Amino acid sequence: MATNIPLTGSFKVTCEYKRKGTEWLAGWHTGIDLVGSDTIYATCDGIVVRIEKNDKSYGNFIVIEATDGRYHWFCHLARIDVNINQNVTRISKIGIMGDTGNTTGKHLHYEIRNASNKYADTVNPAEYMGITNKVGTYNSNDYQINEIVTQGELKTLARNTNLRSKPTTKSEATLYLENTTLYVLEKSVAEADGYTWDKVRIRVNGKEGYMINKNYK
Ligand SMILES: [Zn+2]
C-alpha cells in the first residue's frame, strides 16, 4: 500500500496552496507546507531529475519527474537520500525533513509543477494528495491507494525490441525503440523460443504485453 502523500502517519498542513502573501515572488504560495514524520517519500513513480543543495529559497531540494510529465518538488530538506537519474516509486524514501533555505521552521514545502516546470505554473498538491487544501491535521493512513501493487520495476530498453501479444516470437509484434521506458509487471512468466519472457507495460502509452528479458538496461 502507498499514498500520494510524502509523509507517513499523522501530519499537519501548516500553510495551504494558493495562500496570498508578499513573502512569495508569485504573490501566493505555490506549494503546500507539511509537518510530520521526518522521512520523506516520493509521491509518484518517476525519475530524480534535479538535486540542489543550499538554495537561498528552497534549501536542499529534490525534483522528481513523474511518469505523467509533471514535476514534484520536495524542499527545505535536512538530508537527501537519492541520486540524480534514480528511478523512484511511492514507497521510495528520498530524504529527511529539515529547515534549510528560506523557512521559519522545520517543514516540507511540497509543490507540483506542470510539464513546463516553471515557477508558479503549478497544480493543487492537496488535490493530488487527496486531502482538503486547508490548515489542519490529517493521517496518511486514510489516503491509501492500490496503484503501486501493479506498477512494477521501471526499465529502459537497451535496443529496439518487440512487444509481443503472447510470450513467444510467433505472436503479434509491435516494435519499440531503444530508450523506451517500461514497467516489468511480472518477471519470467514463460520460457519459449530459447528466451525468458517478462510481462511488461510500456510507460508512455500503457500498452501491456511480453518482452524478452535481456533487452533492458
Ligand atoms: Zn511552502
PDB file of C-alpha atoms and ligand atoms in Angstrom:
ATOM      1  CA  MET A   1       0.000   0.000   0.000  1.00  0.00           C
ATOM      2  CA  ALA A   2       1.115   3.522  -0.708  1.00  0.00           C
ATOM      3  CA  THR A   3      -0.164   7.086  -0.850  1.00  0.00           C
ATOM      4  CA  ASN A   4       0.330  10.285  -2.829  1.00  0.00           C
ATOM      5  CA  ILE A   5       1.434  11.892   0.447  1.00  0.00           C
ATOM      6  CA  PRO A   6       5.156  12.424   1.123  1.00  0.00           C
ATOM      7  CA  LEU A   7       4.806  11.718   4.872  1.00  0.00           C
ATOM      8  CA  THR A   8       3.520   8.711   6.793  1.00  0.00           C
ATOM      9  CA  GLY A   9       1.097   8.633   9.721  1.00  0.00           C
ATOM     10  CA  SER A  10      -0.289  11.804  11.252  1.00  0.00           C
ATOM     11  CA  PHE A  11       0.787  15.138   9.742  1.00  0.00           C
ATOM     12  CA  LYS A  12      -0.224  18.791   9.645  1.00  0.00           C
ATOM     13  CA  VAL A  13      -0.834  21.210   6.796  1.00  0.00           C
ATOM     14  CA  THR A  14       0.659  24.448   8.138  1.00  0.00           C
ATOM     15  CA  CYS A  15       0.215  26.592   5.019  1.00  0.00           C
ATOM     16  CA  GLU A  16      -2.197  25.733   2.250  1.00  0.00           C
ATOM     17  CA  TYR A  17      -1.689  26.005  -1.527  1.00  0.00           C
ATOM     18  CA  LYS A  18      -2.546  29.407  -3.092  1.00  0.00           C
ATOM     19  CA  ARG A  19      -2.481  31.361   0.206  1.00  0.00           C
ATOM     20  CA  LYS A  20      -1.854  35.004  -0.718  1.00  0.00           C
ATOM     21  CA  GLY A  21       1.210  36.813   0.645  1.00  0.00           C
ATOM     22  CA  THR A  22       4.022  39.171  -0.290  1.00  0.00           C
ATOM     23  CA  GLU A  23       6.645  36.743   1.046  1.00  0.00           C
ATOM     24  CA  TRP A  24       6.260  34.761  -2.190  1.00  0.00           C
ATOM     25  CA  LEU A  25       7.523  36.085  -5.511  1.00  0.00           C
ATOM     26  CA  ALA A  26       4.304  34.917  -7.195  1.00  0.00           C
ATOM     27  CA  GLY A  27       2.191  36.734  -4.583  1.00  0.00           C
ATOM     28  CA  TRP A  28       0.806  33.398  -3.454  1.00  0.00           C
ATOM     29  CA  HIS A  29       2.038  30.073  -2.056  1.00  0.00           C
ATOM     30  CA  THR A  30       2.941  27.799  -4.971  1.00  0.00           C
ATOM     31  CA  GLY A  31       3.064  24.605  -2.882  1.00  0.00           C
ATOM     32  CA  ILE A  32       1.768  23.203   0.385  1.00  0.00           C
ATOM     33  CA  ASP A  33       3.630  23.146   3.720  1.00  0.00           C
ATOM     34  CA  LEU A  34       3.587  19.921   5.708  1.00  0.00           C
ATOM     35  CA  VAL A  35       4.881  18.987   9.156  1.00  0.00           C
ATOM     36  CA  GLY A  36       5.056  15.424  10.445  1.00  0.00           C
ATOM     37  CA  SER A  37       7.249  12.337  10.288  1.00  0.00           C
ATOM     38  CA  ASP A  38      10.877  13.066   9.349  1.00  0.00           C
ATOM     39  CA  THR A  39      11.170  10.573   6.496  1.00  0.00           C
ATOM     40  CA  ILE A  40      10.043  11.919   3.125  1.00  0.00           C
ATOM     41  CA  TYR A  41       8.710   9.533   0.462  1.00  0.00           C
ATOM     42  CA  ALA A  42       8.353  10.016  -3.286  1.00  0.00           C
ATOM     43  CA  THR A  43       4.700  10.752  -4.082  1.00  0.00           C
ATOM     44  CA  CYS A  44       4.808   9.344  -7.593  1.00  0.00           C
ATOM     45  CA  ASP A  45       6.586   6.927  -9.868  1.00  0.00           C
ATOM     46  CA  GLY A  46       9.303   8.758 -11.714  1.00  0.00           C
ATOM     47  CA  ILE A  47      12.907   9.798 -12.066  1.00  0.00           C
ATOM     48  CA  VAL A  48      15.009  12.173  -9.944  1.00  0.00           C
ATOM     49  CA  VAL A  49      15.863  14.948 -12.404  1.00  0.00           C
ATOM     50  CA  ARG A  50      17.305  17.586 -10.087  1.00  0.00           C
ATOM     51  CA  ILE A  51      19.085  17.774  -6.740  1.00  0.00           C
ATOM     52  CA  GLU A  52      20.183  21.114  -5.256  1.00  0.00           C
ATOM     53  CA  LYS A  53      21.951  21.927  -2.014  1.00  0.00           C
ATOM     54  CA  ASN A  54      21.754  25.207  -0.076  1.00  0.00           C
ATOM     55  CA  ASP A  55      19.470  27.089  -2.454  1.00  0.00           C
ATOM     56  CA  LYS A  56      18.611  30.503  -0.921  1.00  0.00           C
ATOM     57  CA  SER A  57      14.859  29.869  -1.132  1.00  0.00           C
ATOM     58  CA  TYR A  58      14.357  26.111  -1.219  1.00  0.00           C
ATOM     59  CA  GLY A  59      17.457  24.964   0.697  1.00  0.00           C
ATOM     60  CA  ASN A  60      18.261  21.334  -0.089  1.00  0.00           C
ATOM     61  CA  PHE A  61      15.706  20.078  -2.557  1.00  0.00           C
ATOM     62  CA  ILE A  62      14.785  17.227  -4.898  1.00  0.00           C
ATOM     63  CA  VAL A  63      12.763  17.360  -8.126  1.00  0.00           C
ATOM     64  CA  ILE A  64      11.160  14.178  -9.430  1.00  0.00           C
ATOM     65  CA  GLU A  65       9.742  13.977 -12.947  1.00  0.00           C
ATOM     66  CA  ALA A  66       6.645  11.819 -12.645  1.00  0.00           C
ATOM     67  CA  THR A  67       5.524   9.372 -15.317  1.00  0.00           C
ATOM     68  CA  ASP A  68       2.696  11.787 -16.252  1.00  0.00           C
ATOM     69  CA  GLY A  69       5.250  14.523 -17.080  1.00  0.00           C
ATOM     70  CA  ARG A  70       4.709  16.704 -14.014  1.00  0.00           C
ATOM     71  CA  TYR A  71       7.477  17.779 -11.642  1.00  0.00           C
ATOM     72  CA  HIS A  72       7.268  17.141  -7.898  1.00  0.00           C
ATOM     73  CA  TRP A  73       9.401  19.427  -5.711  1.00  0.00           C
ATOM     74  CA  PHE A  74      10.468  18.445  -2.168  1.00  0.00           C
ATOM     75  CA  CYS A  75      12.096  21.416  -0.437  1.00  0.00           C
ATOM     76  CA  HIS A  76      13.933  22.538   2.744  1.00  0.00           C
ATOM     77  CA  LEU A  77      15.302  19.007   3.342  1.00  0.00           C
ATOM     78  CA  ALA A  78      17.827  18.225   6.068  1.00  0.00           C
ATOM     79  CA  ARG A  79      19.151  15.297   4.068  1.00  0.00           C
ATOM     80  CA  ILE A  80      18.835  13.931   0.514  1.00  0.00           C
ATOM     81  CA  ASP A  81      18.843  10.146   0.132  1.00  0.00           C
ATOM     82  CA  VAL A  82      18.560   9.750  -3.664  1.00  0.00           C
ATOM     83  CA  ASN A  83      20.857  10.320  -6.623  1.00  0.00           C
ATOM     84  CA  ILE A  84      20.259  12.109  -9.884  1.00  0.00           C
ATOM     85  CA  ASN A  85      18.573   9.880 -12.549  1.00  0.00           C
ATOM     86  CA  GLN A  86      17.431   7.403  -9.894  1.00  0.00           C
ATOM     87  CA  ASN A  87      14.066   5.734 -10.506  1.00  0.00           C
ATOM     88  CA  VAL A  88      11.653   6.082  -7.609  1.00  0.00           C
ATOM     89  CA  THR A  89       8.203   4.813  -6.685  1.00  0.00           C
ATOM     90  CA  ARG A  90       5.734   5.852  -3.995  1.00  0.00           C
ATOM     91  CA  ILE A  91       7.485   3.615  -1.482  1.00  0.00           C
ATOM     92  CA  SER A  92      10.958   5.135  -2.063  1.00  0.00           C
ATOM     93  CA  LYS A  93      12.419   7.061   0.875  1.00  0.00           C
ATOM     94  CA  ILE A  94      14.016  10.138  -0.669  1.00  0.00           C
ATOM     95  CA  GLY A  95      15.154  12.312   2.237  1.00  0.00           C
ATOM     96  CA  ILE A  96      14.653  13.804   5.692  1.00  0.00           C
ATOM     97  CA  MET A  97      12.556  16.847   6.550  1.00  0.00           C
ATOM     98  CA  GLY A  98      14.531  19.949   7.538  1.00  0.00           C
ATOM     99  CA  ASP A  99      14.619  23.729   7.705  1.00  0.00           C
ATOM    100  CA  THR A 100      17.219  24.591   5.052  1.00  0.00           C
ATOM    101  CA  GLY A 101      16.775  27.665   2.830  1.00  0.00           C
ATOM    102  CA  ASN A 102      14.222  30.402   3.492  1.00  0.00           C
ATOM    103  CA  THR A 103      11.987  28.951   6.215  1.00  0.00           C
ATOM    104  CA  THR A 104      10.674  29.895   9.641  1.00  0.00           C
ATOM    105  CA  GLY A 105      10.941  26.320  10.909  1.00  0.00           C
ATOM    106  CA  LYS A 106      11.222  22.664  10.070  1.00  0.00           C
ATOM    107  CA  HIS A 107       8.688  21.625   7.403  1.00  0.00           C
ATOM    108  CA  LEU A 108       8.362  20.183   3.903  1.00  0.00           C
ATOM    109  CA  HIS A 109       7.380  22.534   1.095  1.00  0.00           C
ATOM    110  CA  TYR A 110       5.800  20.195  -1.455  1.00  0.00           C
ATOM    111  CA  GLU A 111       4.958  21.548  -4.878  1.00  0.00           C
ATOM    112  CA  ILE A 112       3.786  20.057  -8.200  1.00  0.00           C
ATOM    113  CA  ARG A 113       4.679  21.899 -11.367  1.00  0.00           C
ATOM    114  CA  ASN A 114       3.185  21.270 -14.784  1.00  0.00           C
ATOM    115  CA  ALA A 115       5.213  19.867 -17.681  1.00  0.00           C
ATOM    116  CA  SER A 116       6.710  23.327 -18.213  1.00  0.00           C
ATOM    117  CA  ASN A 117       8.393  23.046 -14.762  1.00  0.00           C
ATOM    118  CA  LYS A 118       8.070  26.854 -14.469  1.00  0.00           C
ATOM    119  CA  TYR A 119       7.737  28.706 -11.183  1.00  0.00           C
ATOM    120  CA  ALA A 120       4.042  29.386 -10.384  1.00  0.00           C
ATOM    121  CA  ASP A 121       2.811  27.027 -13.135  1.00  0.00           C
ATOM    122  CA  THR A 122       1.545  24.520 -10.596  1.00  0.00           C
ATOM    123  CA  VAL A 123      -1.355  22.252  -9.739  1.00  0.00           C
ATOM    124  CA  ASN A 124      -3.066  21.873  -6.380  1.00  0.00           C
ATOM    125  CA  PRO A 125      -0.909  19.418  -4.392  1.00  0.00           C
ATOM    126  CA  ALA A 126      -3.675  18.904  -1.804  1.00  0.00           C
ATOM    127  CA  GLU A 127      -5.962  17.614  -4.517  1.00  0.00           C
ATOM    128  CA  TYR A 128      -3.215  15.278  -5.732  1.00  0.00           C
ATOM    129  CA  MET A 129      -2.638  14.023  -2.182  1.00  0.00           C
ATOM    130  CA  GLY A 130      -6.380  13.529  -1.727  1.00  0.00           C
ATOM    131  CA  ILE A 131      -6.712  15.876   1.256  1.00  0.00           C
ATOM    132  CA  THR A 132      -8.535  19.186   1.757  1.00  0.00           C
ATOM    133  CA  ASN A 133      -6.486  22.279   0.907  1.00  0.00           C
ATOM    134  CA  LYS A 134      -6.801  23.658   4.450  1.00  0.00           C
ATOM    135  CA  VAL A 135      -4.619  24.051   7.528  1.00  0.00           C
ATOM    136  CA  GLY A 136      -5.304  21.077   9.785  1.00  0.00           C
ATOM    137  CA  THR A 137      -4.282  17.616  10.939  1.00  0.00           C
ATOM    138  CA  TYR A 138      -4.538  14.611   8.628  1.00  0.00           C
ATOM    139  CA  ASN A 139      -3.459  10.962   8.675  1.00  0.00           C
ATOM    140  CA  SER A 140      -1.867   9.386   5.620  1.00  0.00           C
ATOM    141  CA  ASN A 141      -3.388   6.016   6.585  1.00  0.00           C
ATOM    142  CA  ASP A 142      -6.750   7.444   5.485  1.00  0.00           C
ATOM    143  CA  TYR A 143      -5.486   8.096   1.936  1.00  0.00           C
ATOM    144  CA  GLN A 144      -4.051   4.768   0.795  1.00  0.00           C
ATOM    145  CA  ILE A 145      -4.059   3.855  -2.885  1.00  0.00           C
ATOM    146  CA  ASN A 146      -3.515   0.492  -4.550  1.00  0.00           C
ATOM    147  CA  GLU A 147      -1.737   1.526  -7.718  1.00  0.00           C
ATOM    148  CA  ILE A 148       1.768   0.623  -6.560  1.00  0.00           C
ATOM    149  CA  VAL A 149       0.896  -3.078  -6.325  1.00  0.00           C
ATOM    150  CA  THR A 150       0.808  -3.486 -10.090  1.00  0.00           C
ATOM    151  CA  GLN A 151       3.249  -0.762 -11.047  1.00  0.00           C
ATOM    152  CA  GLY A 152       6.355  -2.946 -11.394  1.00  0.00           C
ATOM    153  CA  GLU A 153      10.003  -2.094 -11.849  1.00  0.00           C
ATOM    154  CA  LEU A 154      10.935   0.758 -14.229  1.00  0.00           C
ATOM    155  CA  LYS A 155      13.357  -0.298 -17.004  1.00  0.00           C
ATOM    156  CA  THR A 156      14.787   1.190 -20.215  1.00  0.00           C
ATOM    157  CA  LEU A 157      15.199  -0.702 -23.481  1.00  0.00           C
ATOM    158  CA  ALA A 158      18.857  -1.283 -24.396  1.00  0.00           C
ATOM    159  CA  ARG A 159      17.956  -1.981 -28.045  1.00  0.00           C
ATOM    160  CA  ASN A 160      14.950  -1.959 -30.385  1.00  0.00           C
ATOM    161  CA  THR A 161      12.644  -4.672 -29.063  1.00  0.00           C
ATOM    162  CA  ASN A 162       9.276  -6.133 -29.987  1.00  0.00           C
ATOM    163  CA  LEU A 163       6.361  -6.047 -27.584  1.00  0.00           C
ATOM    164  CA  ARG A 164       4.548  -9.349 -28.141  1.00  0.00           C
ATOM    165  CA  SER A 165       0.904 -10.181 -27.554  1.00  0.00           C
ATOM    166  CA  LYS A 166       1.974 -13.563 -26.145  1.00  0.00           C
ATOM    167  CA  PRO A 167       5.286 -14.726 -24.644  1.00  0.00           C
ATOM    168  CA  THR A 168       6.604 -16.160 -27.934  1.00  0.00           C
ATOM    169  CA  THR A 169       8.277 -14.813 -31.083  1.00  0.00           C
ATOM    170  CA  LYS A 170       5.371 -16.279 -33.103  1.00  0.00           C
ATOM    171  CA  SER A 171       2.819 -13.808 -31.659  1.00  0.00           C
ATOM    172  CA  GLU A 172       1.780 -10.351 -32.880  1.00  0.00           C
ATOM    173  CA  ALA A 173       4.615  -7.816 -32.565  1.00  0.00           C
ATOM    174  CA  THR A 174       4.928  -4.038 -32.079  1.00  0.00           C
ATOM    175  CA  LEU A 175       8.419  -2.598 -32.302  1.00  0.00           C
ATOM    176  CA  TYR A 176       9.616  -0.212 -29.563  1.00  0.00           C
ATOM    177  CA  LEU A 177      12.839   1.743 -29.957  1.00  0.00           C
ATOM    178  CA  GLU A 178      15.921   1.821 -27.761  1.00  0.00           C
ATOM    179  CA  ASN A 179      15.497   4.035 -24.641  1.00  0.00           C
ATOM    180  CA  THR A 180      11.738   3.413 -24.385  1.00  0.00           C
ATOM    181  CA  THR A 181      10.853   3.095 -20.704  1.00  0.00           C
ATOM    182  CA  LEU A 182       8.583   0.363 -19.411  1.00  0.00           C
ATOM    183  CA  TYR A 183       7.473  -1.356 -16.250  1.00  0.00           C
ATOM    184  CA  VAL A 184       8.253  -5.028 -15.665  1.00  0.00           C
ATOM    185  CA  LEU A 185       4.957  -6.223 -14.182  1.00  0.00           C
ATOM    186  CA  GLU A 186       5.885  -9.897 -13.812  1.00  0.00           C
ATOM    187  CA  LYS A 187       9.288 -11.475 -14.249  1.00  0.00           C
ATOM    188  CA  SER A 188       9.957 -14.783 -16.065  1.00  0.00           C
ATOM    189  CA  VAL A 189       6.352 -15.599 -16.935  1.00  0.00           C
ATOM    190  CA  ALA A 190       7.419 -18.081 -19.643  1.00  0.00           C
ATOM    191  CA  GLU A 191      10.358 -19.794 -21.366  1.00  0.00           C
ATOM    192  CA  ALA A 192       9.831 -20.018 -25.136  1.00  0.00           C
ATOM    193  CA  ASP A 193      11.902 -19.966 -28.350  1.00  0.00           C
ATOM    194  CA  GLY A 194      15.096 -20.035 -26.276  1.00  0.00           C
ATOM    195  CA  TYR A 195      14.204 -16.861 -24.326  1.00  0.00           C
ATOM    196  CA  THR A 196      12.857 -15.917 -20.933  1.00  0.00           C
ATOM    197  CA  TRP A 197       9.817 -13.610 -21.181  1.00  0.00           C
ATOM    198  CA  ASP A 198       8.596 -10.857 -18.845  1.00  0.00           C
ATOM    199  CA  LYS A 199       5.155  -9.299 -18.744  1.00  0.00           C
ATOM    200  CA  VAL A 200       5.619  -5.538 -19.247  1.00  0.00           C
ATOM    201  CA  ARG A 201       3.718  -2.247 -19.604  1.00  0.00           C
ATOM    202  CA  ILE A 202       5.061   0.499 -21.898  1.00  0.00           C
ATOM    203  CA  ARG A 203       5.277   3.655 -19.809  1.00  0.00           C
ATOM    204  CA  VAL A 204       4.262   6.239 -22.407  1.00  0.00           C
ATOM    205  CA  ASN A 205       1.076   4.557 -23.707  1.00  0.00           C
ATOM    206  CA  GLY A 206       0.154   1.950 -21.092  1.00  0.00           C
ATOM    207  CA  LYS A 207       0.236  -0.942 -23.616  1.00  0.00           C
ATOM    208  CA  GLU A 208       0.835  -4.323 -21.989  1.00  0.00           C
ATOM    209  CA  GLY A 209       2.475  -7.401 -23.474  1.00  0.00           C
ATOM    210  CA  TYR A 210       5.553  -9.592 -23.319  1.00  0.00           C
ATOM    211  CA  MET A 211       9.239  -8.930 -23.935  1.00  0.00           C
ATOM    212  CA  ILE A 212      12.453 -10.946 -23.908  1.00  0.00           C
ATOM    213  CA  ASN A 213      14.023 -10.237 -20.543  1.00  0.00           C
ATOM    214  CA  LYS A 214      17.615  -9.475 -21.641  1.00  0.00           C
ATOM    215  CA  ASN A 215      16.872  -6.339 -23.683  1.00  0.00           C
ATOM    216  CA  TYR A 216      16.711  -3.823 -20.797  1.00  0.00           C
ATOM    217  CA  LYS A 217      19.484  -1.685 -19.369  1.00  0.00           C
TER     218      LYS A 217
HETATM  219 ZN    ZN B   1       5.868  26.436   1.304  1.00  0.00          ZN
END
